[in-house]
Coordinates of C-alpha atoms and ligand atoms in Angstrom, one line a residue:
X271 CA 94.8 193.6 42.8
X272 CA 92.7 190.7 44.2
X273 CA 89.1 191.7 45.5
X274 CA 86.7 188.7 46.8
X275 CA 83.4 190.9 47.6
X276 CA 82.3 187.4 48.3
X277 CA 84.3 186.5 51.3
X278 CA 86.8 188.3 54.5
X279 CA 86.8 191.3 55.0
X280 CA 84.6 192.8 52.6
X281 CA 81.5 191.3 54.1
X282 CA 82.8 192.6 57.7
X283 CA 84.2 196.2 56.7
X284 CA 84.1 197.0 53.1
X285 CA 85.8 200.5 53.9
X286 CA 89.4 198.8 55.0
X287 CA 89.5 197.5 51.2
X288 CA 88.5 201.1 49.9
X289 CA 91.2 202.6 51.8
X290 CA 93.8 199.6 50.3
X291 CA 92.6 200.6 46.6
X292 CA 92.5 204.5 47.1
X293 CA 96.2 204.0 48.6
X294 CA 97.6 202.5 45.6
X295 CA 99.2 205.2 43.4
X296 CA 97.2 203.5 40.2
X297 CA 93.7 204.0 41.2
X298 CA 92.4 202.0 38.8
X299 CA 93.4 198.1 38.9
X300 CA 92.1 195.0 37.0
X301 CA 90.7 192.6 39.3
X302 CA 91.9 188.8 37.8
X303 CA 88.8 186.8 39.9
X304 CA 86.2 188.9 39.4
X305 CA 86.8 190.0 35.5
X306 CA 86.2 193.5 36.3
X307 CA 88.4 196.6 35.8
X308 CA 88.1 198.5 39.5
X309 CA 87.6 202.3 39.6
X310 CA 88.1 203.6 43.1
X311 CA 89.3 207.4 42.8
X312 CA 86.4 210.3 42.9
X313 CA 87.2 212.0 39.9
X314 CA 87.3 208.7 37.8
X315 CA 84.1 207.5 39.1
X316 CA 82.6 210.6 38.6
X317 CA 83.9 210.9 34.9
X318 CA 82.9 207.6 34.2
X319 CA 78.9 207.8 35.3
X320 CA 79.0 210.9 33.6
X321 CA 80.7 210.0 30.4
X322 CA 78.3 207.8 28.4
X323 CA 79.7 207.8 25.4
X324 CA 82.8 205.6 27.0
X325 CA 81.5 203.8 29.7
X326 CA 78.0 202.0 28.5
X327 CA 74.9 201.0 30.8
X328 CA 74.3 198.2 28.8
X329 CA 75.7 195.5 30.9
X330 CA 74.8 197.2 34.0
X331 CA 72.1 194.8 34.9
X332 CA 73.7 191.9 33.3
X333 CA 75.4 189.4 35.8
X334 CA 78.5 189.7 36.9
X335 CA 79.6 186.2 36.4
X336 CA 79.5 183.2 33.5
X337 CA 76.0 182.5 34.0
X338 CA 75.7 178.1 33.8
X339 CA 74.2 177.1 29.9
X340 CA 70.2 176.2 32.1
X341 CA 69.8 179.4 33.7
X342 CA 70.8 181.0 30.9
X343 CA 68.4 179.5 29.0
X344 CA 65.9 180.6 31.6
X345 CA 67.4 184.5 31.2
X346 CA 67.3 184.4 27.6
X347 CA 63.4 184.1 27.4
X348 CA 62.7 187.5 29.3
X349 CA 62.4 189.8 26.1
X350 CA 62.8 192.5 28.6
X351 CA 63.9 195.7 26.6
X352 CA 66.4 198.3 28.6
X353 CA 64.8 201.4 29.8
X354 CA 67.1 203.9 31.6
X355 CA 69.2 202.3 33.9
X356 CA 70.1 199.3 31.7
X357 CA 69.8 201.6 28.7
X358 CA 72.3 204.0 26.3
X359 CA 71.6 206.5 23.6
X360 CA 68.8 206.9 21.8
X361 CA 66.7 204.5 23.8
X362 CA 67.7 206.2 27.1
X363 CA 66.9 209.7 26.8
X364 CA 63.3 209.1 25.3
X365 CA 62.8 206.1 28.4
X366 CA 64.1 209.1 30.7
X367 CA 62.0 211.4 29.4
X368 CA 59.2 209.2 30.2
X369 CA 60.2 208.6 33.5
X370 CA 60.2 212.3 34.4
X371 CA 57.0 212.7 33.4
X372 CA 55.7 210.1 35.1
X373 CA 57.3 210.0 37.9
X374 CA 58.0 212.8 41.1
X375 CA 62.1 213.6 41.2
X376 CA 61.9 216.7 42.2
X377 CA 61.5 217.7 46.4
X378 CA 58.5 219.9 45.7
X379 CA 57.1 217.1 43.1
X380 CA 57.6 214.3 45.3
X381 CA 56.2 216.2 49.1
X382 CA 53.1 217.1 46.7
X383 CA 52.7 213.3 44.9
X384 CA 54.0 210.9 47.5
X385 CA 54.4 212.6 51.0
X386 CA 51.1 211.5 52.4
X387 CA 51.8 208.0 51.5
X388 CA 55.3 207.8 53.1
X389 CA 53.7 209.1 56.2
X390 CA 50.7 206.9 56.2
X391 CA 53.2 203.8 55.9
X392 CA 55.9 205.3 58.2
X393 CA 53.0 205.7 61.0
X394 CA 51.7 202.2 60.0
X395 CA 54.8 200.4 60.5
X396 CA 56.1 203.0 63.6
X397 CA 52.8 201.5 65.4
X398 CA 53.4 198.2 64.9
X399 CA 57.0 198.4 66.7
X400 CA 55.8 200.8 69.7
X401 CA 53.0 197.8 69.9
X402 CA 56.5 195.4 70.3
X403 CA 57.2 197.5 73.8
X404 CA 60.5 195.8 75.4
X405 CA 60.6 192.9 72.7
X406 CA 63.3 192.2 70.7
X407 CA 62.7 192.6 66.5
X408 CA 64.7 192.7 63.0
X409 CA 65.2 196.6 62.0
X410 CA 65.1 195.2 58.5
X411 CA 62.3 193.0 58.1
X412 CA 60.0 195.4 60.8
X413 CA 60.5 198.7 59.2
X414 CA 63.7 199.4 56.7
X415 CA 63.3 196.8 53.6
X416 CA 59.2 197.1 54.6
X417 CA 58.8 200.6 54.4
X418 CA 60.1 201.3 50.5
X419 CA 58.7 198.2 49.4
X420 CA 55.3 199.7 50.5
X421 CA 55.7 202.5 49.4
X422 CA 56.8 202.0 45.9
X423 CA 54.0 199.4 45.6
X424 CA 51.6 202.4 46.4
X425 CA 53.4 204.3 43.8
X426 CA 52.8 201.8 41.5
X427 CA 49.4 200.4 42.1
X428 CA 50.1 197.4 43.4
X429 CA 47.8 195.8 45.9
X430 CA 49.7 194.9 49.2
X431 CA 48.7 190.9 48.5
X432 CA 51.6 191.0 46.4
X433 CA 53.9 192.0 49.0
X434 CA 55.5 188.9 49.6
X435 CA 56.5 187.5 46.4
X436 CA 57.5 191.0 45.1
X437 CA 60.1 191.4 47.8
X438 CA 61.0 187.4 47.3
X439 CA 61.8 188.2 43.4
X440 CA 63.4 191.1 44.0
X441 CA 65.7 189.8 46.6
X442 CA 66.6 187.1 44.2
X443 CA 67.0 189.4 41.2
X444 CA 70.1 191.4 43.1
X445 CA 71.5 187.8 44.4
X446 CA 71.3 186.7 40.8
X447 CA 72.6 189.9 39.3
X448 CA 75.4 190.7 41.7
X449 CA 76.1 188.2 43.8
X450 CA 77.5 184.5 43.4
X451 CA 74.8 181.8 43.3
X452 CA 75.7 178.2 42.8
X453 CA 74.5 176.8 39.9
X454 CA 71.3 175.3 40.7
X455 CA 70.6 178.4 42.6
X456 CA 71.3 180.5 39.8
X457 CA 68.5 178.1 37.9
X458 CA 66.2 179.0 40.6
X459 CA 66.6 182.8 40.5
X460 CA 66.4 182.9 36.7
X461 CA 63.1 181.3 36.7
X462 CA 61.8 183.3 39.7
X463 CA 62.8 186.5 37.7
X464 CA 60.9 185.5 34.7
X465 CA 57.9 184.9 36.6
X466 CA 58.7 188.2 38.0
X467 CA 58.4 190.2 34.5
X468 CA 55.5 188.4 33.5
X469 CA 54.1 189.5 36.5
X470 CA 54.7 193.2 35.6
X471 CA 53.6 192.3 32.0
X472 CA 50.6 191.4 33.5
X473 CA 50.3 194.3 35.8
X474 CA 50.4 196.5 32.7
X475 CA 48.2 194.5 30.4
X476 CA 45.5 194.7 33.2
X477 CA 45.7 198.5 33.5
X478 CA 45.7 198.7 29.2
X479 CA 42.6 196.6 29.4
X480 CA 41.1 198.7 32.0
X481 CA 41.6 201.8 30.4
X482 CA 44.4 202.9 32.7
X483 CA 42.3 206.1 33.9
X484 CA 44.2 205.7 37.6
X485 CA 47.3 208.0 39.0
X486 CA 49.1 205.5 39.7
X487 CA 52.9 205.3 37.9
X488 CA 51.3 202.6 35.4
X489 CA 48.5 204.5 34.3
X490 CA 50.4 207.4 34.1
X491 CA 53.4 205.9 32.0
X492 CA 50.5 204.3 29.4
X493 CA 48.3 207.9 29.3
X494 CA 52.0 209.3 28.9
X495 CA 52.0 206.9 25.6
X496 CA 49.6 207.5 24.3
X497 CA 49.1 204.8 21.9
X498 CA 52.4 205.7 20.7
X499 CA 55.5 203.3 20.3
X500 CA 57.8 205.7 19.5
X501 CA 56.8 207.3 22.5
X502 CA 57.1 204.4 24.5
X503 CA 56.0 200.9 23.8
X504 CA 54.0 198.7 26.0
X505 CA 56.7 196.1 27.2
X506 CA 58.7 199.6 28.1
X507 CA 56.6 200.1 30.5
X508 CA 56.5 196.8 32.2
X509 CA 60.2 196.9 31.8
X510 CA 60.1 200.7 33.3
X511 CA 57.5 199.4 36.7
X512 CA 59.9 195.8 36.7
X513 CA 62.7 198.6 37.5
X514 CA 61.3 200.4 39.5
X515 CA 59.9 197.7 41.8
X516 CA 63.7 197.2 42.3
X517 CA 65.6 200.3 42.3
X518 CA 62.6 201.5 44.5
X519 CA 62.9 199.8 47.3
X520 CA 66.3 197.8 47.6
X521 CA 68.3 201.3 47.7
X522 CA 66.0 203.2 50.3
X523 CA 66.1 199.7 52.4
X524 CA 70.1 200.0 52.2
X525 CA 69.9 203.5 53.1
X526 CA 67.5 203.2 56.1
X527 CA 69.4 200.0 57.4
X528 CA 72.4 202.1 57.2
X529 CA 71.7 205.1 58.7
X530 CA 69.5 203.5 61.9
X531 CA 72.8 201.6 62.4
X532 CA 74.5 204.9 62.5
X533 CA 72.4 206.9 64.4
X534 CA 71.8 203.6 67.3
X535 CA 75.5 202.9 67.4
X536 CA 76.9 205.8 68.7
X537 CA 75.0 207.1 72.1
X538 CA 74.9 210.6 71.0
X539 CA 72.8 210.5 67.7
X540 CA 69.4 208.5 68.2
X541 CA 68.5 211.1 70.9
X542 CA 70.0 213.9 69.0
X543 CA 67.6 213.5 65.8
X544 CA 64.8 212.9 68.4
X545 CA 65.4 216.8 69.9
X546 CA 66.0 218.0 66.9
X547 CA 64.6 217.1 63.5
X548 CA 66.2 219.2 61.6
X549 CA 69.2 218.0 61.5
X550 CA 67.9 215.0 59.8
X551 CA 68.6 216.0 56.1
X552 CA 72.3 216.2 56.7
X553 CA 72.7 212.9 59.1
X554 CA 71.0 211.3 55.8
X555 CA 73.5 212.5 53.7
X556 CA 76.0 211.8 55.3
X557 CA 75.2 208.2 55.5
X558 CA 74.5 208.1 52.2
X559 CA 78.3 209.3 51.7
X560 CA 79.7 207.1 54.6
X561 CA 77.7 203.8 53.5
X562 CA 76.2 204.0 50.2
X563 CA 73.2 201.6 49.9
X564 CA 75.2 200.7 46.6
X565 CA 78.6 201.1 47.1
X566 CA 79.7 199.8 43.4
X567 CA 78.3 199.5 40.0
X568 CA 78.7 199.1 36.2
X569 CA 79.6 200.0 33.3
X570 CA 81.1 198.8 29.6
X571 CA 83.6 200.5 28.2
X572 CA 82.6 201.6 24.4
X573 CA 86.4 202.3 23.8
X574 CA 90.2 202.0 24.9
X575 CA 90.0 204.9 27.9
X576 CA 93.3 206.1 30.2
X577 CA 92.2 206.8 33.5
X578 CA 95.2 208.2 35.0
X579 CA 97.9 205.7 34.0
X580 CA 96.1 203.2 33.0
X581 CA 94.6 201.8 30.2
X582 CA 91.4 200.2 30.3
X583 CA 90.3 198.3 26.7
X584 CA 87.5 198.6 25.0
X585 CA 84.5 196.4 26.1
X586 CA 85.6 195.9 29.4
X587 CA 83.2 196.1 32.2
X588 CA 84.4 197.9 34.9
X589 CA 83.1 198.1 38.8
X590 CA 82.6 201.9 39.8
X591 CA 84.0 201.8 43.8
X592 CA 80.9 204.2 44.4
X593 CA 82.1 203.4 48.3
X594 CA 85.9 204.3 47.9
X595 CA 85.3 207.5 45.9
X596 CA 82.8 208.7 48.6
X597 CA 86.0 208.2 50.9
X598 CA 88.5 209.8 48.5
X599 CA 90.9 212.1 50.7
X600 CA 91.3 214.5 47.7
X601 CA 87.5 215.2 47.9
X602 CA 86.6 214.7 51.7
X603 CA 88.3 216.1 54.7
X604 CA 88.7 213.2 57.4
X605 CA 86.6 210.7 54.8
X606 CA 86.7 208.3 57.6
X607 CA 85.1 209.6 60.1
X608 CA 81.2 209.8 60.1
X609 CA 80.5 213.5 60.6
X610 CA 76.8 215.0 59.9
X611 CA 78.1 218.7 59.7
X612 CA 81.3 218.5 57.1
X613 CA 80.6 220.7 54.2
X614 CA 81.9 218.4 51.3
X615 CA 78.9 216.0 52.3
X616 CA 76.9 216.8 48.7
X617 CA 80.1 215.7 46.9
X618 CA 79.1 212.4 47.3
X619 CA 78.2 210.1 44.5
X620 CA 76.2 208.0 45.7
X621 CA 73.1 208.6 43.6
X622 CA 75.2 208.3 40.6
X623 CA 76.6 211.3 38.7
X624 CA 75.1 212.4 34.9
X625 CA 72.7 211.6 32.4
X626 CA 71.8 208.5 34.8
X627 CA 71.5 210.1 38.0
X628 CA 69.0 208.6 40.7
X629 CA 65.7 209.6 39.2
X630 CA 64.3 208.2 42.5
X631 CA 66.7 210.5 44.8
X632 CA 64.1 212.7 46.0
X633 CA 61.9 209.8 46.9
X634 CA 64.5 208.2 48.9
X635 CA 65.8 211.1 51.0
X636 CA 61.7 211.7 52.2
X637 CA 61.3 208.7 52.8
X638 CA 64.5 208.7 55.4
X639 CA 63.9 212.1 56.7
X640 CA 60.3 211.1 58.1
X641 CA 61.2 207.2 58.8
X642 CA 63.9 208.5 61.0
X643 CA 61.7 211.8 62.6
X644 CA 58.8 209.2 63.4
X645 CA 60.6 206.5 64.5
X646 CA 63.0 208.5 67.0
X647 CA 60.2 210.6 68.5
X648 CA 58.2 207.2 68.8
X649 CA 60.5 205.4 70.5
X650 CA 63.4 207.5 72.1
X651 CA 65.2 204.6 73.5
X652 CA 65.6 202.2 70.6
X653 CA 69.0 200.6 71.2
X654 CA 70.6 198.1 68.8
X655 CA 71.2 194.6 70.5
X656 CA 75.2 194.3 70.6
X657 CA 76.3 192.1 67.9
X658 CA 80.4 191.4 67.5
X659 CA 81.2 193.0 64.1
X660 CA 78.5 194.1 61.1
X661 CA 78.2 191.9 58.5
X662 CA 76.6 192.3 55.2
X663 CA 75.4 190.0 52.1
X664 CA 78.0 189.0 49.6
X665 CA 77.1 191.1 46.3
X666 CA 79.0 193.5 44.3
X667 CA 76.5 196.1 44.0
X668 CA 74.3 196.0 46.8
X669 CA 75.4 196.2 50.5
X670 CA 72.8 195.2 52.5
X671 CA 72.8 194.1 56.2
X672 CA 72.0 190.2 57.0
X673 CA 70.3 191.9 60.0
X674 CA 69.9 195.1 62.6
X675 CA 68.7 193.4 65.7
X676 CA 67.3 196.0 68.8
X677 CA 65.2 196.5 71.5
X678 CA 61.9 198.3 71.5
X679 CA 61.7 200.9 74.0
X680 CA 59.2 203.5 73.8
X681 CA 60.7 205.3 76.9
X682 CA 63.4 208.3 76.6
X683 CA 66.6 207.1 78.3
X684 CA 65.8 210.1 81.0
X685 CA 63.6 213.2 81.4
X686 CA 65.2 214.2 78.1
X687 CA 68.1 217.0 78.9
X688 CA 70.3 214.3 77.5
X689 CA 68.4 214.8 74.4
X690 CA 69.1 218.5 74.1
X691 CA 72.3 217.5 75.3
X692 CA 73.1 215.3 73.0
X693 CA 72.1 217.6 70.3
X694 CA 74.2 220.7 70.7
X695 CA 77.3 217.8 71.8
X696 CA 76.7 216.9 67.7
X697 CA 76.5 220.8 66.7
X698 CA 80.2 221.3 68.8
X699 CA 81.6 217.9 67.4
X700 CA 81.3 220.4 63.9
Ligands
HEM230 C1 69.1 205.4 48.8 C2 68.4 205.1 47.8 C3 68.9 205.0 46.4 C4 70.2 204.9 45.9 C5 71.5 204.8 46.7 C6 70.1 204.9 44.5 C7 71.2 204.8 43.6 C8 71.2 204.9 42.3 C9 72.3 205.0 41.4 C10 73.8 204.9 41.9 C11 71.9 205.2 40.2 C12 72.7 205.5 38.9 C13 72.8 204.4 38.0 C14 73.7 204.6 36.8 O1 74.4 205.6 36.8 O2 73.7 203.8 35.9 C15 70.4 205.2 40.2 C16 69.6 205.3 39.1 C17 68.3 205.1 39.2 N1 67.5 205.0 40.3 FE1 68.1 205.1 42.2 N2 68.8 204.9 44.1 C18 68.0 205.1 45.2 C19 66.7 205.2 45.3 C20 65.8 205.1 44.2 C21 64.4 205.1 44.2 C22 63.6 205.3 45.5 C23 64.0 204.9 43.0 C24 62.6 204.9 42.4 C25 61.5 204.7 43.1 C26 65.1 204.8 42.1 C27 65.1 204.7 40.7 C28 66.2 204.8 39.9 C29 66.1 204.7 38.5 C30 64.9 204.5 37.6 C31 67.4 204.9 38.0 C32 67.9 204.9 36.6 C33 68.0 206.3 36.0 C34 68.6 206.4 34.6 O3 69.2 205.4 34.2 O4 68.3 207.4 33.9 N3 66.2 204.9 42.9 N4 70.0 205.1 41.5

């Protein structure tokens, strides 16, 4: 099975390759270019992100290609050690742990902790585009890859100087990771990332010099500690907030790109969630099913493993089709149609599946639920500039928009019986 994520059709309409895979009686192929075995069903994705005793994190943040001999030099000075997503048995459940503790994953937890922050930044960057009135802006840059970045710098403790260069590294780190730098690019990236950990070494050394009395995640993780390394060490928690800077913001950015292209390409939906607010949760997750934020990711196998009829050898890394198995027939009626009411929506897996589900899933949906609320009551006819086809960046994990250009306008399309309209229309479509 050939599979270039880095050129055709998969940059244009990843969901016509999902479709080829999940129609090929194997389910499981090895793709010759990339070096990666390809899982595409549900219920061998599922088995393998719950199944950690096969299929390993260890590579999963390791890149995807043969790294060139100087910017692997570069990557093998970050003594970064793996806390949960990059980590396996025993380290992950004690780095886990930690991260529970620390950090809100629970609804209840995460309205109480973080829910006046997303709505201070939500308002802060809603302002800023009704202040735009009939120009023409970037969704992403404006409000989707800005408002998790902000929010998980608030999260954090990070002051909002850092903005910049924390989104710049971060960028890079998924381009480096996932994607298919040339070589003196990949040189590049590596020595941006390792000023990136220093930089969260240094966050946390500041914070142990201070006496990390604050309640922020940083303080929290190192009064969590306790002066203990077998609780956690030091460089865990840098490793833990370089993570997080990350996972917390590049996924929530992918889901808010997604689901305002959604809800602005189809007339119906923008002033549907603007009448009615609570159908919100379920337009979320269904976009989370329709176009996961990260529609693939990794795993090593431990052990030879038959998925279906087919072998997979030990130490292979494989590439979980998160996208394809949230489009498997055998789990979702009509998978490829976007519909906001079906009942198999939760099936989804795209917050993983197992002993490394999303710690940050919680976070992610709040933040989408009031983005979306805010920004559809602000400015009712929002309308995405017509562009020919979407087209995303070339990465394996990530899929993320190159841009979601659209017009500010802060006036309802009419008096706003469409609106209501509009709404019940959606509640019939059911
Ligand atoms: C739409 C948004 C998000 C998506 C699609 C997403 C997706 C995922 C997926 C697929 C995994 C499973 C990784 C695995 O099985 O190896 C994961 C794990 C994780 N996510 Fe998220 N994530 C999102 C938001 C967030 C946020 C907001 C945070 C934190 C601020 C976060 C932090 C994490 C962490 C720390 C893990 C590792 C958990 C572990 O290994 O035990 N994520 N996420």
């Amino acid at each position: 099975m050939r599979l270039n994520p880095f050129t055709g059709v998969y940059l244009t309409n990843p969901a016509s390759m999902w479709r080829r895979i999940l129609d090929d009686p194997a389910g499981v192929h090895y793709a010759e270019d990339l070096g990666l075995w390809l899982i595409s069903r549900h219920t061998h994705v599922r088995r393998a992100l719950a199944d950690a005793a096969t299929f390993a994190n260890a590579l999963t943040l390791a890149p995807v290609y043969e790294v060139c001999p100087e910017a692997m030099s570069v990557i093998m000075q970050m003594d970064v050690p793996p806390t949960t997503a990059a980590a396996d048995p025993p380290v992950h459940p004690r780095t886990r742990r930690a991260l529970r503790a620390t950090f809100a994953n629970t609804p209840d937890r995460v309205e109480a902790e973080y829910g006046a922050i997303v709505r201070r930044r939500v308002d802060q960057l809603v302002s800023r585009l009704v202040a735009r009135q009939g120009d023409q802006v970037d969704l992403l840059p404006e409000f989707a890859t800005e408002l998790p970045l902000l929010v998980v710098l608030d999260i954090l403790g990070v002051p909002d100087a850092d903005v910049g260069r924390i989104r710049s590294w971060a960028d890079g780190q998924i381009a480096l990771i996932w994607g298919q730098p040339d070589p003196a690019e990949q040189v590049r990236l590596a020595q941006d990332l390792l000023e990136f950990w220093r930089y969260c070494h240094e966050l946390v050394r500041q914070r142990v010099d201070q006496g990390h009395h604050g309640d922020d995640f940083i303080s929290r993780a190192l009064a969590y500690r306790d002066d203990d390394d077998a609780v956690l060490t030091v460089p865990e928690v840098a490793s833990m907030a370089f993570n997080l800077l990350v996972a917390g913001h590049e996924t929530t950015a992918g889901l808010l790109a997604h689901a305002l292209d959604q809800a602005l390409s189809s007339p119906q939906r923008w002033p549907a969630i603007a009448a009615d607010p609570q159908t919100v949760p379920a337009f979320v997750a269904e976009t989370l099913r329709f176009a996961p934020a990260i529609d693939g990711w990794l795993r090593v196998t431990r052990r030879d493993v038959t998925l279906g009829e087919v072998t997979i050898p030990a130490g292979a890394r494989c590439l979980l089709l998160i996208g394809a198995a949230n489009r498997d027939p055998a789990v979702f009626a009509h998978p490829d149609t976007f519909d906001p009411h079906r009942s198999d929506v939760t099936d989804h897996l795209s917050f993983g599946h197992g002993p490394h589900f999303c710690i940050g899933a919680a976070l992610a949906r709040l933040e989408a639920g009031i983005a979306l609320t805010r920004l559809a009551a602000a400015i009712p006819g929002l309308r995405l500039t017509p562009v020919p086809h979407r087209s995303y960046k070339p990465n394996v994990a990530f899929r993320a928009h190159h841009r979601l250009l659209a017009e500010i306008d802060v006036m309802a399309p009419d008096d706003g019986s469409s609106a209501r309209d509009a709404a019940s229309a959606e509640v019939q479509a059911a």
